[in-house]
Amino acid sequence: MAKQWKAHCLLLPHPLQGHVNPMLQFSKRLVYHKVKATFVIPHSFWKSISTESSSKSSVAFETISDGYDEGGRKAAESTEAYIERFQKVGSQTLSELLDKLSKNGSCDCVIYDTFLPVDCVIYDTFLPWVLDVAKKFGLIGAAFMTQSCTVNSIYFHLHQGTLKLPIKESKILLPRLPELEPSDLPSFLYLHYGMYSFFWDYLVEHFSNIGKADWVLSNTIYELEHEVVDWMREMWPLRTIGPTLPSIFLDERIRDDDDYDMSTFKPKNDICMEWLHDKPKASVIYVSFGSLVSLSEEQMQELACGLIDTDTYFLWVVRESEEPKLPKNIPEISSEKGLIVTWCPQVRVLSHEAVGCFVTHCGWNSTLEALSLGVPMIGVPNWSDQSTNLKTIVDVWKVGLRVSMDEKGILRQEVLKHCVKEVMESEKGKEMKENAIKWKNLIRNSVNEGGSSDQNIAEFVAKISQH
Ligand code: UDP
């Protein structure tokens, strides 16, 4: 059926699960606001996902090439090679796509579904080259940040030279941020300094052309990081539009938006939800380290022993690639109190009243999901922005605990058991839960009609509709 649209946006995520989820969700918000959204991903990523759910989507899909059509990132000799080739081949194939879409669109005066010229390109800041392509076509360019504003401001300071490496100070003072210790910084700057110099350059490079973007959209909530957001807004047309959880878990305004819809992993939906069904309120620890983190065998064994030895139930996501590191007898010894799955519907799990605590790697999406659903966290950061997210979880929002690792960087079972007890049973745990509920309500208000994120999205839509 023909539908009247106010504008047409192309959205290009970085092809990783934690980047695709927020951008696809934002696409659905745009459609809700009567903006046609075309989601553009590499052929290789498209082939790796289950498309059943995306077929019911209100969002349109197109593919471009990342230069590795037959295997994507895994086929590249290194991440560096992948990023470089994606930029080269992606710029060209995105230009071809924009050419195709502008030819189709140019003959139409009434705005109908199929023939609609593109007005705006929204691109993940991990793909800064997209802005150059958009500008070549005279389009509005909107950068989309998938990390917190706190983290982005730290990388921006590096770009500007107002933060210098190697870090020598024991306390780091940056405008509108809490006082940071070196270990609170993104891992490439301290913990892994010198180990991933490519990542460091790459993340700082995001800011090379951001000044040319017409909009900077951030998957965060104003109320969560208002000081640093205000600071960034002095430089860029930044708008907070998060969190991008499925609408059913927030404002319930977008019909059928109950899932992330595009996954490279197959979630065990029924198994998880049925298992949770008969568990008492707040009796389960949910454990997941996201889509990328790979733990050592020793760490997996410690976690397994720690979880089996707690007084609580546990639901643990162990991706297929991590499974060989589990103790061999884990199915028998954990069957009474634990469920281990290769992937789960995380947001649905976190929203279940049986879940009382989330042992997390503190990826930004997982952090926002736990905050939005009022679940206290135990943070086990591994790399990248996770230690900075943990800093805010513990010291700013006060909704979680930081585990201490031993000299080998391993979380020992005794420490895990102690933390679980503290979150699930102590006075401090009760306070964390109360804080978590406070943030949950604030976040809900920000997404509801008239809230900060809702207003920002409405403003963005109104402006691009005038293009
Ligand atoms: N996720 C999921 N099922 C799982 C584990 C994770 O759906 O079993 C989702 C989770 O809800 C989040 C994303 O995968 O949206 C992970 O993103 P995050 O930024 O937390 O971590 P990353 O995977 O990027 O390290």
Coordinates of C-alpha atoms in Angstrom, one line a residue, residues 51-436:
T51 CA 16.3 -13.0 7.8
E52 CA 13.0 -14.4 9.0
S53 CA 12.5 -11.6 11.5
S54 CA 13.7 -8.8 9.2
S55 CA 11.1 -9.8 6.6
K56 CA 8.3 -8.6 8.9
S57 CA 10.1 -5.3 9.3
S58 CA 8.8 -1.9 8.3
V59 CA 12.3 -0.9 7.3
A60 CA 13.6 -1.4 3.8
F61 CA 16.9 -3.2 3.2
E62 CA 19.7 -2.7 0.7
T63 CA 23.2 -4.2 0.5
I64 CA 26.6 -2.8 -0.5
S65 CA 30.0 -4.6 -0.7
D66 CA 32.6 -4.5 2.0
G67 CA 35.1 -6.1 -0.4
Y68 CA 34.6 -9.5 1.3
D69 CA 31.3 -10.7 -0.1
E70 CA 32.0 -14.4 0.7
G71 CA 32.9 -14.2 4.4
G72 CA 33.0 -10.7 5.5
R73 CA 35.2 -9.7 8.4
K74 CA 36.2 -13.4 9.1
A75 CA 37.6 -13.6 5.5
A76 CA 39.9 -10.7 6.0
E77 CA 43.5 -11.2 7.1
S78 CA 43.1 -8.7 9.9
T79 CA 40.6 -6.2 11.3
E80 CA 42.8 -3.4 9.9
A81 CA 42.6 -5.0 6.4
Y82 CA 38.9 -5.3 6.7
I83 CA 38.3 -1.7 7.7
E84 CA 40.5 -0.4 4.9
R85 CA 38.9 -2.5 2.2
F86 CA 35.4 -1.7 3.4
Q87 CA 36.2 2.0 3.2
K88 CA 37.5 1.6 -0.4
V89 CA 34.9 -0.8 -1.8
G90 CA 32.1 0.5 0.4
S91 CA 32.5 4.1 -0.8
Q92 CA 32.2 3.0 -4.3
T93 CA 29.3 0.6 -3.9
L94 CA 27.5 3.1 -1.7
S95 CA 27.9 5.7 -4.4
E96 CA 26.4 3.3 -6.9
L97 CA 23.5 2.6 -4.6
L98 CA 22.8 6.4 -4.1
D99 CA 23.0 6.8 -7.9
K100 CA 20.4 4.0 -8.3
L101 CA 18.1 5.5 -5.6
S102 CA 18.4 9.0 -7.0
K103 CA 17.4 7.9 -10.5
N104 CA 14.4 6.1 -9.2
G105 CA 13.5 9.0 -7.1
S106 CA 14.0 11.9 -9.4
C107 CA 10.7 11.4 -11.4
D108 CA 8.4 11.6 -8.5
C109 CA 6.5 14.6 -7.1
V110 CA 4.1 12.8 -4.7
I111 CA 6.0 11.0 -2.1
Y112 CA 5.2 7.3 -2.4
D113 CA 6.8 4.2 -1.1
T114 CA 9.1 3.0 -3.9
F115 CA 10.1 6.3 -5.6
L116 CA 11.5 8.5 -2.9
P117 CA 14.8 10.3 -3.2
V118 CA 17.2 10.0 -0.3
D119 CA 17.4 13.1 2.0
C120 CA 19.8 12.0 4.7
V121 CA 22.5 9.4 5.3
I122 CA 22.8 8.3 9.0
Y123 CA 26.1 6.6 9.5
D124 CA 27.9 4.8 12.3
T125 CA 30.8 6.9 13.5
F126 CA 32.9 3.8 13.0
L127 CA 32.4 4.5 9.2
P128 CA 33.5 8.1 9.0
W129 CA 34.0 7.8 5.2
V130 CA 30.3 7.6 4.6
L131 CA 29.9 11.3 5.4
D132 CA 32.2 12.1 2.5
V133 CA 30.0 10.0 0.1
A134 CA 26.8 11.6 1.5
K135 CA 28.2 15.1 1.0
K136 CA 29.3 14.3 -2.6
F137 CA 25.6 13.6 -3.3
G138 CA 24.5 16.9 -1.5
L139 CA 22.7 14.9 1.2
I140 CA 22.3 15.6 4.9
G141 CA 24.9 13.7 6.9
A142 CA 24.1 12.5 10.4
A143 CA 26.8 10.7 12.5
F144 CA 25.4 8.1 14.8
M145 CA 27.3 7.2 18.0
T146 CA 26.9 3.8 19.4
Q147 CA 29.2 4.4 22.4
S148 CA 28.4 6.6 25.4
C149 CA 29.1 10.3 25.3
T150 CA 31.6 9.8 28.2
V151 CA 33.6 7.5 26.0
N152 CA 33.3 9.6 22.9
S153 CA 34.5 12.6 24.8
I154 CA 37.6 10.8 25.9
Y155 CA 38.5 9.8 22.4
F156 CA 37.8 13.4 21.3
H157 CA 40.3 14.7 23.8
L158 CA 42.9 12.3 22.4
H159 CA 42.1 13.6 18.9
Q160 CA 42.4 17.2 20.1
G161 CA 45.6 16.5 22.1
T162 CA 44.0 17.6 25.4
L163 CA 44.6 14.0 26.6
K164 CA 48.0 12.6 25.8
L165 CA 49.4 9.0 25.8
P166 CA 51.0 7.3 27.5
I167 CA 48.9 8.2 30.5
K168 CA 51.2 9.2 33.4
E169 CA 48.8 10.8 35.8
S170 CA 47.1 8.7 38.5
K171 CA 44.0 10.9 38.3
I172 CA 42.6 12.1 35.0
L173 CA 40.5 15.3 35.0
L174 CA 38.6 16.0 31.9
P175 CA 35.8 18.6 31.4
R176 CA 32.4 17.5 32.7
L177 CA 33.5 13.9 33.5
P178 CA 33.9 12.3 36.9
E179 CA 37.5 12.0 38.0
L180 CA 38.9 9.0 36.3
E181 CA 41.7 6.6 37.2
P182 CA 43.8 5.2 34.3
S183 CA 42.0 1.9 34.6
D184 CA 38.7 3.6 34.0
L185 CA 39.8 4.7 30.5
P186 CA 38.9 2.7 27.4
S187 CA 41.3 -0.2 27.4
F188 CA 43.2 0.9 24.2
L189 CA 44.5 3.9 26.2
Y190 CA 45.8 2.1 29.3
L191 CA 45.2 -1.6 29.9
H192 CA 45.9 -2.5 26.3
Y193 CA 48.0 0.5 25.4
G194 CA 50.5 -0.3 22.6
M195 CA 48.8 -3.6 21.9
Y196 CA 46.1 -2.4 19.5
S197 CA 47.6 0.7 18.0
F198 CA 45.4 0.3 15.0
F199 CA 42.2 0.5 17.1
W200 CA 43.5 3.5 18.8
D201 CA 44.0 5.4 15.6
Y202 CA 40.8 4.1 14.2
L203 CA 38.7 5.2 17.2
V204 CA 40.3 8.6 17.3
E205 CA 39.9 9.0 13.6
H206 CA 36.1 9.1 14.0
F207 CA 36.5 12.7 14.9
S208 CA 38.4 13.7 11.8
N209 CA 35.4 14.9 9.9
I210 CA 32.6 15.0 12.5
G211 CA 32.6 18.8 12.4
K212 CA 31.2 18.5 8.9
A213 CA 28.2 16.4 10.0
D214 CA 24.9 18.2 10.0
W215 CA 23.7 16.1 13.0
V216 CA 25.4 14.0 15.6
L217 CA 22.9 11.5 17.1
S218 CA 23.9 9.6 20.2
N219 CA 22.4 6.3 21.5
T220 CA 22.3 7.6 25.1
I221 CA 19.8 9.5 27.3
Y222 CA 20.3 13.2 28.2
E223 CA 19.5 12.5 31.9
L224 CA 22.2 9.8 32.1
E225 CA 25.1 11.9 30.9
H226 CA 23.8 15.5 30.9
E227 CA 27.0 17.3 31.8
V228 CA 29.2 15.8 29.1
V229 CA 26.3 16.0 26.6
D230 CA 26.0 19.7 27.2
W231 CA 29.7 20.1 26.7
M232 CA 29.6 18.2 23.4
R233 CA 26.6 20.2 22.3
E234 CA 28.7 23.3 22.5
M235 CA 30.7 21.9 19.6
W236 CA 28.3 19.8 17.5
P237 CA 24.6 19.6 16.7
L238 CA 24.4 16.6 19.1
R239 CA 21.1 15.0 20.0
T240 CA 20.5 12.1 22.4
I241 CA 18.0 9.7 20.9
G242 CA 18.4 6.5 23.1
P243 CA 17.9 4.1 24.3
T244 CA 17.1 2.0 21.3
L245 CA 15.5 -1.0 23.0
P246 CA 12.5 -2.5 21.3
S247 CA 9.5 -0.2 21.9
I248 CA 7.5 -2.9 23.8
F249 CA 10.0 -2.6 26.7
L250 CA 9.8 1.2 26.8
D251 CA 7.0 3.3 25.4
E252 CA 5.0 0.6 23.6
R253 CA 4.2 3.1 20.8
I254 CA 5.7 1.0 17.9
R255 CA 3.4 -1.9 17.1
D256 CA 5.2 -5.3 16.9
D257 CA 8.6 -3.9 17.9
D258 CA 9.4 -6.6 20.4
D259 CA 12.8 -7.8 19.2
Y260 CA 16.1 -6.6 17.7
D261 CA 15.1 -8.5 14.5
M262 CA 18.6 -9.0 13.0
S263 CA 20.9 -11.5 14.6
T264 CA 24.0 -13.3 13.6
F265 CA 23.4 -15.7 16.4
K266 CA 20.3 -17.9 16.8
P267 CA 18.6 -17.1 20.1
K268 CA 17.1 -19.9 22.2
N269 CA 13.9 -17.9 22.9
D270 CA 11.5 -20.6 24.1
I271 CA 14.0 -22.5 26.1
C272 CA 15.1 -19.4 28.0
M273 CA 11.6 -18.0 28.7
E274 CA 10.2 -21.3 29.7
W275 CA 13.1 -21.9 32.1
L276 CA 12.6 -18.5 33.7
H277 CA 8.9 -18.9 33.9
D278 CA 8.7 -20.8 37.2
K279 CA 11.6 -19.2 38.9
P280 CA 10.8 -17.0 41.9
K281 CA 11.2 -13.2 41.7
A282 CA 14.8 -11.9 41.6
S283 CA 16.2 -15.4 42.1
V284 CA 18.3 -15.7 38.8
I285 CA 21.6 -14.2 37.9
Y286 CA 21.9 -13.6 34.1
V287 CA 25.4 -13.9 32.8
S288 CA 26.6 -12.7 29.4
F289 CA 29.6 -11.1 27.8
G290 CA 28.1 -10.0 24.6
S291 CA 28.9 -10.9 21.0
L292 CA 32.7 -10.5 20.9
V293 CA 34.5 -11.1 24.2
S294 CA 36.5 -14.3 24.3
L295 CA 37.5 -15.5 27.8
S296 CA 40.4 -17.7 28.7
E297 CA 39.8 -21.3 29.6
E298 CA 40.9 -20.6 33.2
Q299 CA 38.3 -17.8 33.4
M300 CA 35.5 -20.0 32.1
Q301 CA 36.3 -22.7 34.6
E302 CA 36.3 -20.2 37.5
L303 CA 33.0 -18.7 36.4
A304 CA 31.5 -22.1 36.1
C305 CA 32.6 -23.2 39.6
G306 CA 31.5 -19.8 41.0
L307 CA 28.1 -19.9 39.5
I308 CA 27.4 -23.5 40.5
D309 CA 28.4 -22.7 44.0
T310 CA 26.2 -19.6 44.5
D311 CA 22.8 -19.9 46.3
T312 CA 21.0 -18.7 43.2
Y313 CA 19.8 -19.9 39.8
F314 CA 21.8 -18.8 36.8
L315 CA 21.2 -18.3 33.1
W316 CA 24.5 -18.1 31.3
V317 CA 25.1 -17.2 27.6
V318 CA 28.1 -19.1 26.3
R319 CA 28.5 -18.6 22.6
E320 CA 29.3 -21.6 20.5
S321 CA 32.9 -20.5 20.0
E322 CA 33.3 -20.4 23.8
E323 CA 31.7 -23.7 24.6
P324 CA 34.9 -25.9 24.3
K325 CA 36.3 -23.9 27.3
L326 CA 33.6 -25.1 29.7
P327 CA 34.3 -27.9 32.2
K328 CA 33.4 -31.2 30.5
N329 CA 30.9 -32.2 33.3
I330 CA 29.1 -28.9 33.3
P331 CA 25.7 -30.2 32.0
E332 CA 25.4 -32.7 34.8
I333 CA 26.6 -30.5 37.6
S334 CA 24.6 -27.4 36.6
S335 CA 21.3 -29.0 35.5
E336 CA 19.5 -28.3 38.8
K337 CA 20.1 -24.6 39.0
G338 CA 21.6 -23.4 35.8
L339 CA 20.7 -23.0 32.1
I340 CA 23.5 -22.5 29.6
V341 CA 22.6 -21.3 26.1
T342 CA 24.5 -20.2 23.1
W343 CA 22.4 -17.0 22.7
C344 CA 19.3 -15.7 24.3
P345 CA 16.7 -12.9 23.8
Q346 CA 18.7 -10.7 26.2
V347 CA 16.2 -7.8 26.5
R348 CA 13.3 -10.2 27.2
V349 CA 15.4 -12.1 29.7
L350 CA 16.4 -8.8 31.5
S351 CA 12.8 -7.7 31.6
H352 CA 11.7 -10.9 33.4
E353 CA 11.0 -10.5 37.0
A354 CA 12.9 -13.7 37.9
V355 CA 16.2 -11.9 37.0
G356 CA 17.8 -10.2 40.0
C357 CA 21.3 -9.4 38.7
F358 CA 23.2 -9.2 35.5
V359 CA 26.9 -10.3 35.4
T360 CA 28.0 -8.3 32.3
H361 CA 31.0 -7.3 30.3
C362 CA 29.5 -3.8 30.3
G363 CA 29.1 -3.4 26.6
W364 CA 27.2 -0.1 26.0
N365 CA 24.0 -1.9 24.7
S366 CA 24.0 -4.3 27.6
T367 CA 24.5 -1.4 30.0
L368 CA 21.6 0.6 28.5
E369 CA 19.4 -2.5 28.5
A370 CA 20.0 -3.2 32.2
L371 CA 19.5 0.4 33.1
S372 CA 16.3 0.6 31.1
L373 CA 14.9 -2.5 32.7
G374 CA 16.1 -1.7 36.3
V375 CA 18.5 -4.6 36.7
P376 CA 21.6 -4.2 39.0
M377 CA 24.9 -5.3 37.5
I378 CA 28.1 -7.0 38.4
G379 CA 30.7 -5.6 35.9
V380 CA 33.4 -7.7 34.5
P381 CA 34.9 -5.5 31.8
N382 CA 37.2 -7.0 29.2
W383 CA 38.3 -4.5 26.6
S384 CA 37.4 -1.3 24.6
D385 CA 34.9 1.0 26.3
Q386 CA 33.7 -1.5 28.9
S387 CA 35.8 -0.3 31.9
T388 CA 34.6 3.3 31.3
N389 CA 31.0 2.1 31.2
L390 CA 31.6 0.3 34.5
K391 CA 33.0 3.4 36.1
T392 CA 29.6 5.2 35.5
I393 CA 27.6 2.1 36.4
V394 CA 29.3 1.9 39.8
D395 CA 30.2 5.5 40.7
V396 CA 27.7 7.7 38.9
W397 CA 24.5 5.7 38.5
K398 CA 25.3 3.5 41.5
V399 CA 23.6 0.5 40.1
G400 CA 26.4 -2.1 40.2
L401 CA 29.5 -3.5 41.6
R402 CA 33.0 -3.7 40.2
V403 CA 34.7 -7.2 40.6
S404 CA 38.3 -7.3 41.5
M405 CA 40.5 -9.5 39.4
D406 CA 43.6 -11.3 40.6
E407 CA 47.1 -10.5 39.4
K408 CA 46.5 -12.7 36.3
G409 CA 43.4 -10.7 35.4
I410 CA 41.1 -13.6 36.4
L411 CA 37.8 -13.2 38.3
R412 CA 38.1 -15.9 40.9
Q413 CA 35.0 -17.9 42.0
E414 CA 35.2 -16.6 45.6
V415 CA 35.0 -13.0 44.4
L416 CA 32.1 -13.7 42.1
K417 CA 30.2 -15.5 44.9
H418 CA 30.8 -12.6 47.3
C419 CA 29.6 -10.0 44.7
V420 CA 26.4 -12.0 43.9
K421 CA 25.6 -12.2 47.6
E422 CA 26.1 -8.5 47.9
V423 CA 23.8 -7.6 45.0
M424 CA 21.1 -10.2 45.7
E425 CA 21.0 -10.1 49.5
S426 CA 22.7 -7.0 51.2
E427 CA 21.5 -3.5 52.1
K428 CA 23.8 -2.2 49.5
G429 CA 22.2 -4.4 46.9
K430 CA 18.8 -3.1 47.9
E431 CA 20.0 0.5 47.3
M432 CA 21.3 -0.5 43.9
K433 CA 18.0 -1.9 43.0
E434 CA 16.2 1.3 44.1
N435 CA 18.6 3.3 42.0
A436 CA 18.1 1.0 39.1

